[in-house]
Amino acid sequence: MHARWPRLDGIAYGGEYNPEQWPEDVWEQDVALMHEAGVTLVSVGIFSWGMLEPRPGEYEFGWLDKVLGLLHDAGIAVDLGTPTAAPPPWFLHRHPDARPVTRDGLVLGGGSRQAYCPSSPAYAAAAAGITRELARRYASHPAVVLWHVNNEYGAPLGECYCATSAAAFRSWLRDRYGDLETLNDHWGATFWSQRYGDWAEIDVPRTSTTVVNPAQRLDFARFSSNALLDCFRRERDILHELSPGIPVTTNFMANNCKSVDYWRWAPEVDVISNDNYLTAEDPEGYLGLAMSADLTRSLAGGGPWLLMEHSTSAVSWQPRNLAKQPGEMRRNSLAHLARGADGLLFFQWRAGRFGAEKHHSAMLPQGGTGTRVWRDVVGLGAELATLAGLRGTVVEPDLALLWDWESWWAQELEWRPSVDLTYLERVRAWYEATFRGGLTADFAHPEADLSRYRLVIVPALYLATEQAAANLRRYVEGGGTLVVSCFSGIVDADDRVYLGPYPGALRDVLGLTVEEWRPLRAGEHVTLTWEEPGLPADATALSQVSTVARFASAAEPTGTADAWTEAVVLAGAKPVAWYADGPAAGGPAVTRYDLGEGHAWYVSARTDAATTAAVLAAACESASLAPPARPVPTAGDGWPAAGSWPRDLEIVRRTDGRRRYTVLINHGQTPVTVQLPARIVTIQPGDAEVLAE
Ligand code: GLA
Ligand code: GLA
């Protein structure tokens, strides 16, 4: 990564600006209001291709010259878009072959955006053309501090199944495997008679009669992520060449984008930026926000990143677009800031009059400046101006969760042992346990160096490479504490089961095998107990680790799980909790293996939130990991036990080694008091504070 931050002071603030949707006399008013709101950075031109190149090869830059001039005169910096996410009507009219095709064979029409085949040579030429013209014209425009390539690659279209894509897929496979024998081997081609004798026989994995070869599906997912990355690289290289010194970004969607493997993208991008929208109906949407921000920071290698888009209030594309509650937009903004964002932008500056997104919230709503949203936008701008000191500080993580797009793809192909065991569900469950425990999580690739973390959680790693398995073993032997959740370590990069008992890749590091998976019926629950079945429940019957877990679960003797259980056979690991009933009754449910200098915990069921939290607390104990502040029980507030973290209090710290900023956000309904190293502070319900030490 080039890791070049745009020339911007303090915490950047602003939004996506679409002046092309408005007559010129509105522009001056816009700029004056931006000034009032404390806006310092706007994205411009992201969907302007048709206005910049109305006919192929004919350019009209006059209006953009004026807009950039106005913004620059007002001291507002520009993130200038290449408009290649929305080719104008002339493009598909001239190049009908560039229309994307879905897996079901549907040829998609225009009139929307992202309607092009990523492998289309015509698209490549047209996108390069407009990018080159823009780069030439604005390479050293004083307002431009950042280039914004395309928009949300991978959404709404991640894959294309047209003939051009099929040819590109074949050529990608040739590069990957060299010869057909190797490909046949990796794809397990003896199954269902899928042996290929000629490259021309290979097709994209379009919808067929029933399940299509999973190895072929996985390779196509890799190919598709890479085809989009090639689109990005093409424009980035032009911008680097013609506009040196101005960094290049493209907006990610972190944990909300399945089709793009951002671990592979991140090193190619100068500035990591992200878009995040709450699921409006989720009362705990702030958890998804925090996950998205932590994943983005991790993609940025722990360095600064830009929140390219979020919303001041409602979006317009969910089934029920709830408005944000009073204070929610400020809490959301400070949460992104806490988790490493050095700039906060909204979609969009001014609410639109027409088009698909006219009912989407904006910094300047349909109701104008007399609205709560506008007052909050102005208030946030003023507050961010006082927080300029956070710029350049870095987040202090407590632990890491492994995250892997390839495993996500593989786990959610068809014909798995249970449809209930999905990737994001387990990642969010374990992430939530860390958040509610007052801990800050990084996300890490399974093969990344983990030595800086005292605790690493593997929430879902169905596909685990041998390198990942060796990495985890090295981590534990070196003194790390590892927590692995069920159905991990099962297959290799080709979705081939590791030979021998489950969990093939991880049985060594966990000190156990799994004789059989025992998935549950829909709605069925089983009981987990911290006391060994069949033994008297006195102290001598409890193993030491079991006591730790029992203590950590606030003395609850049992937990529950649904969807998934396993018949675990110990091979060195000690049992911590057992199945009291269900199809694995009597067997170990949670285990701990002491290996080298470290410990490896295994959770063989889809545990409920309290049980997941109890296991995490026990693992934290074994890793000597505690939240960075201590909650102070106040009369009648009812915190369950000393040492447990208030579940609705978000805490994140940023530091530059000299100064530390602690961000505290109270998402709950009651005041919360915590003891920081230097002071005691109470955060009111719905409030947030940034404390400098
Ligand atoms: C059918 C098919 C078999 C196999 C089984 C699996 O019976 O004939 O090839 O797919 O289902 O249950
Ligand atoms: C995405 C897109 C924007 C806009 C917003 C609306 O993030 O990048 O262009 O459509 O969603 O929420």
XYZ file of C-alpha atoms and ligand atoms in Angstrom:
717
model
C 0.000 0.000 0.000
C 1.183 3.506 -0.744
C -0.280 4.679 2.598
C -0.404 8.258 1.415
C -2.945 10.385 3.192
C -4.496 13.231 1.188
C -3.372 16.726 2.085
C -6.100 17.472 4.595
C -5.945 18.997 8.046
C -7.711 17.530 11.039
C -10.678 15.205 10.664
C -12.144 15.603 7.174
C -15.888 16.262 7.073
C -18.394 16.375 4.240
C -20.311 14.287 1.763
C -21.002 13.264 -1.796
C -21.885 16.335 -3.816
C -23.957 15.990 -6.989
C -24.124 19.520 -8.435
C -24.941 18.108 -11.876
C -28.444 17.425 -10.557
C -28.988 21.133 -9.806
C -29.062 24.434 -11.692
C -25.987 26.611 -11.277
C -27.641 29.126 -8.971
C -27.937 26.406 -6.327
C -24.166 25.814 -6.337
C -23.276 29.083 -4.608
C -25.879 28.408 -1.946
C -24.444 24.910 -1.519
C -20.953 26.182 -0.955
C -22.137 28.812 1.553
C -24.053 26.173 3.512
C -21.095 23.782 3.374
C -19.051 26.521 4.948
C -21.680 26.912 7.677
C -21.615 23.157 8.366
C -17.836 22.996 8.631
C -17.479 20.861 5.501
C -13.858 20.364 4.420
C -14.070 17.573 1.818
C -16.651 16.583 -0.794
C -16.771 13.805 -3.381
C -17.656 15.079 -6.841
C -18.379 13.530 -10.207
C -18.903 9.917 -9.181
C -21.908 9.491 -11.493
C -21.197 12.241 -14.040
C -19.965 10.318 -17.056
C -22.928 11.308 -19.232
C -22.398 15.003 -18.451
C -18.638 14.852 -18.989
C -18.678 12.791 -22.183
C -22.141 13.322 -23.686
C -21.085 11.637 -26.933
C -18.209 9.165 -27.272
C -14.958 11.113 -27.370
C -16.636 14.527 -26.905
C -15.957 16.128 -23.574
C -17.649 18.911 -21.616
C -15.651 19.957 -18.606
C -16.832 23.552 -18.268
C -19.394 22.859 -15.557
C -16.944 20.802 -13.514
C -14.303 23.539 -13.834
C -16.811 25.946 -12.283
C -17.795 23.585 -9.469
C -14.194 22.821 -8.529
C -13.364 26.532 -8.679
C -16.242 27.434 -6.348
C -15.283 24.736 -3.887
C -11.624 25.676 -3.947
C -12.401 29.351 -3.368
C -14.355 28.301 -0.290
C -11.448 26.203 1.004
C -13.245 22.894 0.448
C -11.124 20.013 -0.825
C -12.338 17.575 -3.464
C -12.308 13.808 -3.761
C -12.747 13.601 -7.526
C -14.572 10.592 -8.921
C -13.876 8.713 -12.088
C -17.460 8.239 -13.280
C -16.996 4.703 -14.518
C -19.650 3.098 -12.282
C -22.378 4.499 -14.519
C -21.662 4.344 -18.253
C -23.971 6.648 -20.260
C -26.700 5.241 -22.531
C -24.475 5.569 -25.617
C -22.163 2.941 -24.191
C -24.572 -0.010 -24.052
C -26.233 1.186 -27.249
C -22.924 0.912 -29.098
C -21.730 -2.155 -27.193
C -24.673 -4.445 -26.456
C -22.182 -7.270 -25.864
C -20.990 -5.460 -22.741
C -24.322 -6.025 -20.996
C -23.789 -8.172 -17.901
C -25.392 -11.595 -17.623
C -26.601 -13.138 -14.366
C -25.955 -16.698 -13.240
C -29.431 -17.592 -14.472
C -28.608 -16.264 -17.924
C -30.580 -13.048 -17.723
C -29.057 -10.285 -19.836
C -29.308 -7.077 -17.801
C -30.425 -3.803 -19.293
C -29.319 -0.216 -18.743
C -31.120 2.701 -17.129
C -29.413 1.989 -13.834
C -25.748 1.827 -12.809
C -22.914 -0.750 -12.764
C -24.463 -2.315 -15.870
C -21.335 -3.516 -17.637
C -19.346 -6.714 -17.876
C -16.101 -6.247 -15.897
C -14.192 -8.236 -18.533
C -15.547 -6.280 -21.505
C -12.768 -4.794 -23.687
C -15.203 -2.067 -24.815
C -15.830 -1.068 -21.206
C -12.101 -1.130 -20.484
C -11.425 1.225 -23.388
C -14.263 3.611 -22.547
C -13.407 3.725 -18.822
C -9.737 4.307 -19.569
C -10.701 7.072 -22.006
C -12.740 9.185 -19.596
C -10.277 8.534 -16.768
C -7.389 9.758 -18.896
C -9.228 12.932 -19.908
C -10.191 13.697 -16.319
C -6.698 12.985 -15.021
C -5.129 15.235 -17.656
C -7.460 18.099 -16.926
C -7.447 18.004 -13.136
C -4.078 16.357 -12.367
C -2.864 19.354 -10.447
C -6.062 21.206 -9.706
C -5.515 22.773 -6.271
C -8.881 21.541 -4.956
C -8.273 17.891 -5.783
C -6.668 15.964 -2.910
C -7.915 12.455 -3.673
C -9.082 10.378 -6.647
C -12.152 8.217 -6.150
C -12.226 5.384 -8.676
C -15.641 4.010 -9.678
C -18.074 3.263 -6.846
C -18.513 0.212 -4.645
C -17.002 -2.352 -6.995
C -18.911 -5.578 -6.540
C -22.302 -4.003 -5.816
C -24.889 -4.440 -7.052
C -23.064 -6.655 -9.538
C -20.204 -8.941 -8.467
C -20.124 -11.561 -11.208
C -20.869 -11.715 -14.909
C -21.675 -14.930 -16.814
C -21.509 -13.662 -20.406
C -19.382 -15.206 -23.157
C -16.629 -12.600 -22.700
C -16.445 -13.421 -18.993
C -16.310 -17.141 -19.775
C -13.336 -16.598 -22.100
C -11.604 -14.458 -19.478
C -12.291 -17.124 -16.844
C -10.636 -19.785 -19.026
C -7.577 -17.650 -19.494
C -7.419 -16.958 -15.738
C -7.595 -20.723 -15.105
C -4.780 -21.372 -17.578
C -2.601 -18.930 -15.635
C -3.571 -20.530 -12.346
C -3.170 -24.196 -13.247
C -0.988 -24.322 -16.373
C -2.427 -27.586 -17.638
C -5.758 -29.381 -17.610
C -4.531 -32.314 -15.572
C -3.769 -29.994 -12.679
C -7.120 -28.273 -13.040
C -8.962 -31.590 -13.124
C -7.149 -32.621 -9.975
C -7.963 -29.416 -8.075
C -11.572 -29.535 -9.195
C -12.051 -33.188 -8.237
C -13.147 -33.820 -11.793
C -13.691 -37.553 -11.371
C -16.857 -36.614 -9.460
C -19.969 -36.640 -11.683
C -17.836 -37.099 -14.765
C -16.486 -33.577 -14.977
C -13.102 -34.289 -16.483
C -12.031 -31.639 -19.000
C -10.107 -32.656 -22.108
C -9.985 -29.222 -23.751
C -9.919 -25.701 -22.269
C -12.806 -24.750 -24.540
C -15.069 -27.173 -22.636
C -14.841 -25.114 -19.443
C -17.749 -22.794 -18.772
C -18.552 -20.317 -16.038
C -20.522 -22.064 -13.252
C -23.902 -20.901 -14.517
C -27.136 -22.238 -13.043
C -27.471 -25.928 -13.824
C -29.813 -28.776 -12.958
C -28.487 -29.088 -9.431
C -25.312 -28.247 -7.475
C -22.380 -27.150 -9.619
C -18.808 -28.221 -8.776
C -17.879 -26.297 -5.603
C -14.202 -25.949 -6.584
C -15.300 -24.386 -9.880
C -17.607 -22.026 -7.978
C -14.775 -21.000 -5.653
C -12.406 -20.340 -8.532
C -15.069 -18.294 -10.270
C -15.531 -16.206 -7.132
C -11.761 -15.605 -7.050
C -11.736 -14.783 -10.753
C -14.661 -12.369 -10.399
C -13.091 -10.449 -7.509
C -9.926 -10.222 -9.579
C -11.738 -9.104 -12.735
C -13.091 -6.125 -10.815
C -9.669 -5.496 -9.303
C -8.270 -5.330 -12.842
C -10.840 -2.622 -13.604
C -9.661 -0.664 -10.578
C -5.971 -1.136 -11.389
C -6.457 0.094 -14.935
C -7.824 3.431 -13.750
C -5.467 3.708 -10.801
C -2.431 3.274 -13.035
C -3.634 6.047 -15.347
C -4.179 8.347 -12.360
C -0.779 7.527 -10.865
C 0.864 8.258 -14.188
C -0.933 11.501 -15.038
C -1.608 12.832 -11.542
C 1.347 11.770 -9.425
C 1.213 12.750 -5.794
C -2.576 12.581 -5.511
C -3.581 9.346 -3.746
C -6.228 7.039 -5.150
C -9.093 5.364 -3.334
C -12.155 3.313 -4.155
C -14.955 2.919 -1.640
C -15.217 -0.507 0.010
C -18.222 -2.013 1.771
C -16.153 -4.016 4.278
C -18.242 -6.780 5.859
C -21.240 -5.987 3.666
C -19.639 -7.156 0.449
C -19.312 -10.870 -0.128
C -18.176 -10.763 -3.741
C -14.918 -8.850 -3.360
C -11.911 -10.198 -1.451
C -10.693 -6.954 0.099
C -7.599 -8.601 1.609
C -6.343 -8.811 -1.983
C -7.552 -5.325 -2.846
C -6.239 -3.408 0.150
C -2.543 -3.392 -0.863
C -3.522 -1.934 -4.260
C -5.295 1.126 -2.844
C -3.494 4.264 -1.587
C -6.195 5.319 0.872
C -8.669 2.801 2.291
C -12.206 4.148 2.330
C -15.467 2.519 3.338
C -19.228 2.944 3.077
C -21.418 1.875 5.956
C -25.176 1.869 6.366
C -27.055 0.648 9.399
C -29.698 -1.997 9.059
C -32.416 0.411 10.076
C -34.668 -2.114 11.758
C -31.857 -3.639 13.832
C -31.999 -2.012 17.285
C -28.350 -2.997 17.734
C -27.175 -1.737 14.367
C -24.216 -0.073 16.068
C -22.637 -3.538 16.334
C -22.613 -3.943 12.556
C -21.211 -0.443 12.271
C -18.380 -1.228 14.703
C -17.554 -4.452 12.863
C -17.451 -2.641 9.555
C -15.174 0.059 10.946
C -12.837 -2.455 12.601
C -12.582 -4.502 9.425
C -11.853 -1.366 7.414
C -9.110 -0.301 9.817
C -7.650 -3.795 9.604
C -7.657 -3.581 5.799
C -5.771 -0.311 6.235
C -3.160 -2.184 8.274
C -4.182 -0.291 11.416
C -3.573 3.062 9.712
C -6.029 5.880 9.013
C -9.034 5.376 6.739
C -11.853 7.437 5.394
C -15.546 6.867 6.007
C -16.628 7.684 2.466
C -20.361 7.250 2.998
C -22.856 6.867 5.780
C -26.259 8.451 6.260
C -27.464 11.365 8.341
C -30.768 9.553 8.812
C -32.825 7.115 6.720
C -31.608 5.349 3.592
C -34.026 4.632 0.744
C -33.238 1.059 -0.258
C -34.269 -1.036 2.733
C -37.796 -2.392 3.157
C -38.505 0.013 6.057
C -36.277 3.067 6.093
C -36.403 4.167 9.700
C -35.125 7.643 10.518
C -32.234 7.818 12.951
C -33.091 8.615 16.573
C -31.984 11.916 18.102
C -28.251 11.646 18.822
C -27.808 8.484 16.754
C -26.042 10.170 13.850
C -23.527 11.721 16.272
C -22.957 8.387 18.022
C -22.465 6.652 14.657
C -20.002 9.308 13.543
C -17.956 9.220 16.741
C -17.909 5.404 16.620
C -16.286 5.497 13.172
C -13.868 8.143 14.399
C -13.063 6.053 17.488
C -12.315 3.051 15.291
C -9.747 4.869 13.201
C -11.542 6.994 10.610
C -9.720 10.274 9.968
C -12.551 11.613 7.837
C -16.351 11.299 7.911
C -18.442 11.799 4.789
C -22.109 11.262 4.102
C -24.061 10.147 1.135
C -25.177 12.831 0.258
C -24.782 16.581 0.545
C -28.201 17.760 -0.737
C -31.279 15.536 -0.921
C -32.126 14.861 -4.572
C -35.315 15.897 -6.383
C -35.462 13.048 -8.848
C -34.030 9.669 -9.649
C -33.867 6.484 -7.603
C -32.416 8.017 -4.445
C -34.585 11.090 -3.882
C -36.011 9.671 -0.648
C -32.557 9.137 0.856
C -31.471 11.380 3.719
C -28.788 14.005 3.196
C -26.779 16.608 5.088
C -29.179 19.187 3.680
C -32.598 17.493 3.753
C -35.653 18.255 1.615
C -36.802 20.419 4.542
C -33.717 22.626 4.317
C -31.931 24.308 7.196
C -34.916 24.382 9.539
C -34.559 20.682 10.360
C -33.080 18.597 13.146
C -30.839 16.804 10.650
C -29.333 20.101 9.479
C -28.776 21.321 13.046
C -27.092 17.999 13.897
C -24.929 18.206 10.778
C -23.758 21.701 11.740
C -23.209 20.583 15.334
C -21.116 17.605 14.261
C -18.984 19.783 11.986
C -18.235 22.093 14.912
C -17.463 19.166 17.223
C -15.098 17.516 14.726
C -13.183 20.775 14.438
C -12.362 20.423 18.157
C -11.149 16.840 17.647
C -8.418 17.554 15.099
C -5.879 16.126 17.557
C -7.108 12.607 16.826
C -5.841 12.859 13.265
C -2.921 10.466 12.852
C -3.443 8.619 16.146
C -4.003 4.871 15.904
C -6.464 2.516 17.543
C -5.222 0.241 20.314
C -6.661 -3.245 19.649
C -7.018 -5.860 22.394
C -7.417 -8.957 20.244
C -8.057 -10.203 16.721
C -10.816 -12.110 14.965
C -9.913 -13.986 11.817
C -11.806 -12.925 8.708
C -11.653 -14.646 5.332
C -13.704 -14.025 2.194
C -12.732 -17.383 0.672
C -14.022 -19.265 3.686
C -17.231 -17.205 3.582
C -17.729 -18.193 -0.085
C -17.005 -21.847 0.570
C -19.125 -22.192 3.698
C -22.208 -20.819 2.003
C -22.215 -22.945 -1.148
C -25.016 -25.508 -1.404
C -25.299 -28.847 0.337
C -23.647 -28.070 3.628
C -24.557 -30.041 6.773
C -26.929 -27.291 7.958
C -28.296 -24.181 6.313
C -28.418 -22.586 9.761
C -24.659 -22.304 10.142
C -23.752 -19.178 8.195
C -20.570 -17.148 8.112
C -21.615 -13.661 9.191
C -23.877 -14.958 11.959
C -20.960 -16.564 13.847
C -18.553 -13.707 13.135
C -21.059 -11.223 14.485
C -21.816 -13.428 17.521
C -18.169 -13.599 18.556
C -17.557 -9.979 17.629
C -20.508 -8.990 19.805
C -19.007 -10.889 22.745
C -15.788 -8.860 22.413
C -17.673 -5.573 22.047
C -19.880 -6.288 25.056
C -16.768 -7.294 26.978
C -15.294 -3.799 26.532
C -12.604 -5.040 24.140
C -11.502 -3.672 20.760
C -11.021 -6.171 17.949
C -8.881 -6.107 14.850
C -9.690 -8.459 12.001
C -6.847 -10.512 10.565
C -6.293 -12.769 7.585
C -5.786 -16.403 8.680
C -2.233 -16.389 7.343
C -1.251 -13.017 8.837
C 1.281 -12.571 11.623
C -0.747 -12.784 14.842
C 2.063 -12.457 17.353
C 1.024 -8.993 18.539
C -2.323 -10.274 19.861
C -2.834 -11.918 23.229
C -6.080 -13.468 22.040
C -7.231 -14.590 18.594
C -10.764 -15.751 17.828
C -11.669 -17.935 14.845
C -15.442 -17.506 14.582
C -15.898 -19.379 11.286
C -13.120 -20.863 9.177
C -14.673 -23.773 7.293
C -12.015 -23.359 4.590
C -8.566 -23.273 6.166
C -5.342 -23.555 4.190
C -2.400 -25.565 5.488
C -0.545 -22.270 5.872
C -3.344 -20.906 8.045
C -3.329 -24.041 10.200
C 0.447 -23.838 10.634
C 0.114 -20.147 11.443
C -2.403 -20.831 14.202
C -0.288 -23.602 15.653
C 2.764 -21.337 15.699
C 0.699 -18.650 17.367
C -0.476 -20.933 20.190
C 2.894 -22.578 20.713
C 4.404 -19.135 21.031
C 2.083 -18.246 23.918
C -1.108 -17.069 22.211
C -4.622 -17.864 23.325
C -6.781 -19.138 20.490
C -10.559 -19.600 20.514
C -11.969 -21.633 17.608
C -15.667 -21.929 16.921
C -17.438 -24.918 15.401
C -17.200 -26.215 11.807
C -13.749 -24.704 11.203
C -10.720 -26.299 9.536
C -12.794 -28.690 7.413
C -11.674 -28.144 3.801
C -8.715 -26.808 1.835
C -8.697 -24.028 -0.768
C -10.401 -26.340 -3.306
C -13.192 -27.312 -0.898
C -11.596 -30.748 -0.511
C -12.052 -32.339 2.925
C -8.799 -32.831 4.825
C -8.127 -36.543 5.131
C -8.731 -38.157 8.497
C -11.112 -37.055 11.215
C -12.518 -33.539 11.428
C -11.469 -30.806 11.950
C -8.657 -31.849 9.649
C -6.568 -28.714 9.518
C -7.067 -27.793 13.170
C -7.258 -31.078 15.115
C -3.565 -30.800 16.143
C -3.809 -27.300 17.510
C -7.093 -28.088 19.293
C -6.054 -31.460 20.735
C -9.229 -33.239 19.660
C -11.123 -34.799 16.800
C -14.781 -34.632 15.846
C -16.301 -38.008 15.147
C -19.501 -36.674 13.636
C -21.398 -33.435 13.243
C -24.725 -33.446 15.049
C -26.758 -30.568 13.603
C -30.090 -29.746 15.239
C -33.615 -29.323 13.944
C -34.918 -25.833 13.257
C -35.774 -24.230 16.588
C -34.215 -27.034 18.670
C -31.996 -26.082 21.636
C -29.561 -28.097 23.706
C -28.203 -27.447 27.195
C -24.522 -27.082 27.971
C -23.282 -27.622 31.497
C -20.060 -26.555 33.148
C -20.241 -29.605 35.443
C -19.106 -33.011 34.275
C -22.159 -35.216 33.757
C -22.482 -38.209 36.065
C -20.193 -36.815 38.744
C -21.362 -35.212 42.011
C -21.444 -31.448 41.562
C -19.031 -30.714 44.397
C -15.839 -28.707 43.939
C -13.616 -31.754 43.470
C -15.600 -32.817 40.444
C -14.952 -29.596 38.626
C -11.840 -29.196 36.608
C -9.937 -26.001 37.167
C -10.740 -24.590 33.744
C -14.360 -25.432 34.237
C -14.381 -23.396 37.429
C -12.947 -20.446 35.528
C -15.649 -20.674 32.912
C -18.313 -21.101 35.534
C -17.116 -18.033 37.382
C -16.982 -16.046 34.191
C -20.532 -16.924 33.315
C -21.676 -15.113 36.463
C -22.250 -18.459 38.208
C -24.780 -19.722 35.655
C -24.358 -23.500 35.732
C -25.641 -23.990 32.199
C -25.649 -22.456 28.764
C -27.522 -23.226 25.566
C -26.835 -23.775 21.893
C -28.940 -24.220 18.786
C -28.473 -25.296 15.159
C -25.213 -27.164 15.617
C -23.475 -29.633 17.939
C -20.599 -32.080 17.445
C -19.448 -35.419 18.851
C -16.048 -34.335 20.172
C -13.352 -36.896 21.008
C -10.593 -35.575 23.257
C -6.973 -36.087 22.213
C -5.152 -34.016 24.807
C -7.660 -31.212 25.266
C -9.502 -30.872 28.597
C -13.268 -30.572 28.718
C -14.620 -27.262 30.002
C -18.318 -27.718 29.295
C -20.394 -30.738 28.326
C -23.588 -31.384 26.373
C -26.284 -32.144 28.965
C -28.784 -33.248 26.338
C -29.321 -33.357 22.584
C -27.662 -35.629 20.017
C -24.161 -35.153 21.520
C -25.330 -35.596 25.164
C -22.593 -36.544 27.609
C -19.772 -35.442 25.331
C -17.512 -32.400 25.614
C -18.948 -29.191 24.175
C -16.195 -26.700 25.031
C -12.567 -27.693 25.462
C -9.174 -26.227 26.232
C -5.846 -27.570 25.052
C -2.568 -26.386 26.552
C -0.025 -26.396 23.739
C 3.494 -25.006 24.010
C 3.269 -21.688 25.812
C -0.368 -21.069 24.875
C -3.929 -22.336 25.011
C -6.385 -23.351 22.318
C -10.096 -23.310 23.169
C -12.725 -25.042 21.062
C -16.447 -24.337 21.048
C -18.190 -27.136 19.153
C -21.718 -25.654 19.143
C -23.569 -22.578 17.993
C -23.649 -21.135 21.494
C -26.086 -18.450 22.640
C -24.827 -14.965 23.509
C -24.408 -15.594 27.252
C -22.500 -18.831 26.690
C -20.295 -17.277 24.023
C -19.575 -14.416 26.436
C -18.764 -16.862 29.246
C -16.275 -18.775 27.112
C -14.707 -15.521 25.924
C -14.384 -14.335 29.529
C -12.672 -17.577 30.505
C -10.318 -17.355 27.521
C -9.540 -13.713 28.372
C -8.706 -14.847 31.889
C -6.264 -17.406 30.512
C -4.768 -14.687 28.277
C -4.686 -12.067 31.089
C -6.790 -9.754 28.976
C -9.162 -7.215 30.545
C -11.065 -4.145 29.322
C -9.091 -0.889 29.439
C -11.339 0.680 32.091
C -13.212 -0.523 35.140
C -16.974 -0.082 35.466
C -18.042 1.580 38.696
C -21.306 0.152 40.050
C -23.633 2.975 41.032
C -26.532 2.552 43.415
C -29.373 0.616 41.854
C -28.006 0.390 38.324
C -27.930 -3.372 38.610
C -24.708 -4.402 36.861
C -24.586 -8.124 37.421
C -21.125 -8.700 38.811
C -17.928 -6.847 39.547
C -15.600 -7.170 36.607
C -18.287 -7.482 33.966
C -18.461 -4.729 31.395
C -21.655 -2.665 30.896
C -23.119 -4.281 27.779
C -24.210 -1.064 26.057
C -21.025 0.911 26.611
C -18.703 1.191 23.622
C -15.092 1.967 24.453
C -12.204 2.461 22.023
C -8.846 4.118 22.503
C -6.631 5.950 20.009
C -3.089 7.026 20.727
C 0.026 8.450 19.122
C 2.220 7.216 21.947
C 2.084 10.570 23.742
C -1.594 11.388 23.953
C -4.425 8.942 24.360
C -8.037 9.590 23.397
C -10.680 7.355 24.925
C -14.012 7.367 23.152
C -16.972 6.229 25.261
C -20.441 5.818 23.739
C -23.468 4.826 25.791
C -25.971 2.985 23.573
C -28.187 2.071 26.520
C -30.993 3.604 28.538
C -29.195 4.198 31.854
C -26.136 6.270 32.826
C -22.843 4.364 33.032
C -19.847 5.232 35.184
C -16.345 3.959 34.511
C -12.974 4.443 36.121
C -10.296 5.431 33.604
C -6.657 5.500 34.703
C -6.830 9.196 35.579
C -10.500 9.891 36.301
C -14.013 8.653 36.872
C -16.548 9.542 34.213
C -20.295 9.052 33.803
C -21.764 8.785 30.316
C -25.446 9.613 30.032
C -27.795 7.425 27.954
C -27.321 8.128 24.255
C -24.321 10.334 24.889
C -20.730 9.987 23.724
C -17.509 11.542 24.960
C -13.985 11.810 23.627
C -11.621 12.108 26.592
C -8.023 13.202 26.103
C -5.403 11.989 28.551
C -29.455 -39.619 -5.106
C -28.448 -39.865 -6.195
C -27.073 -40.184 -5.653
C -26.712 -39.271 -4.523
C -27.768 -39.365 -3.444
C -27.428 -38.523 -2.233
O -30.038 -40.796 -4.668
O -28.834 -40.904 -7.034
O -26.133 -40.022 -6.714
O -26.660 -37.950 -4.990
O -28.979 -38.922 -3.977
O -28.401 -38.603 -1.254
C -24.216 3.278 -1.743
C -23.744 4.021 -2.962
C -24.253 5.424 -3.054
C -25.687 5.485 -2.633
C -25.825 4.952 -1.239
C -27.219 5.075 -0.692
O -23.345 3.360 -0.697
O -22.335 4.044 -3.040
O -24.104 5.851 -4.389
O -26.455 4.705 -3.500
O -25.473 3.600 -1.247
O -27.311 4.566 0.617
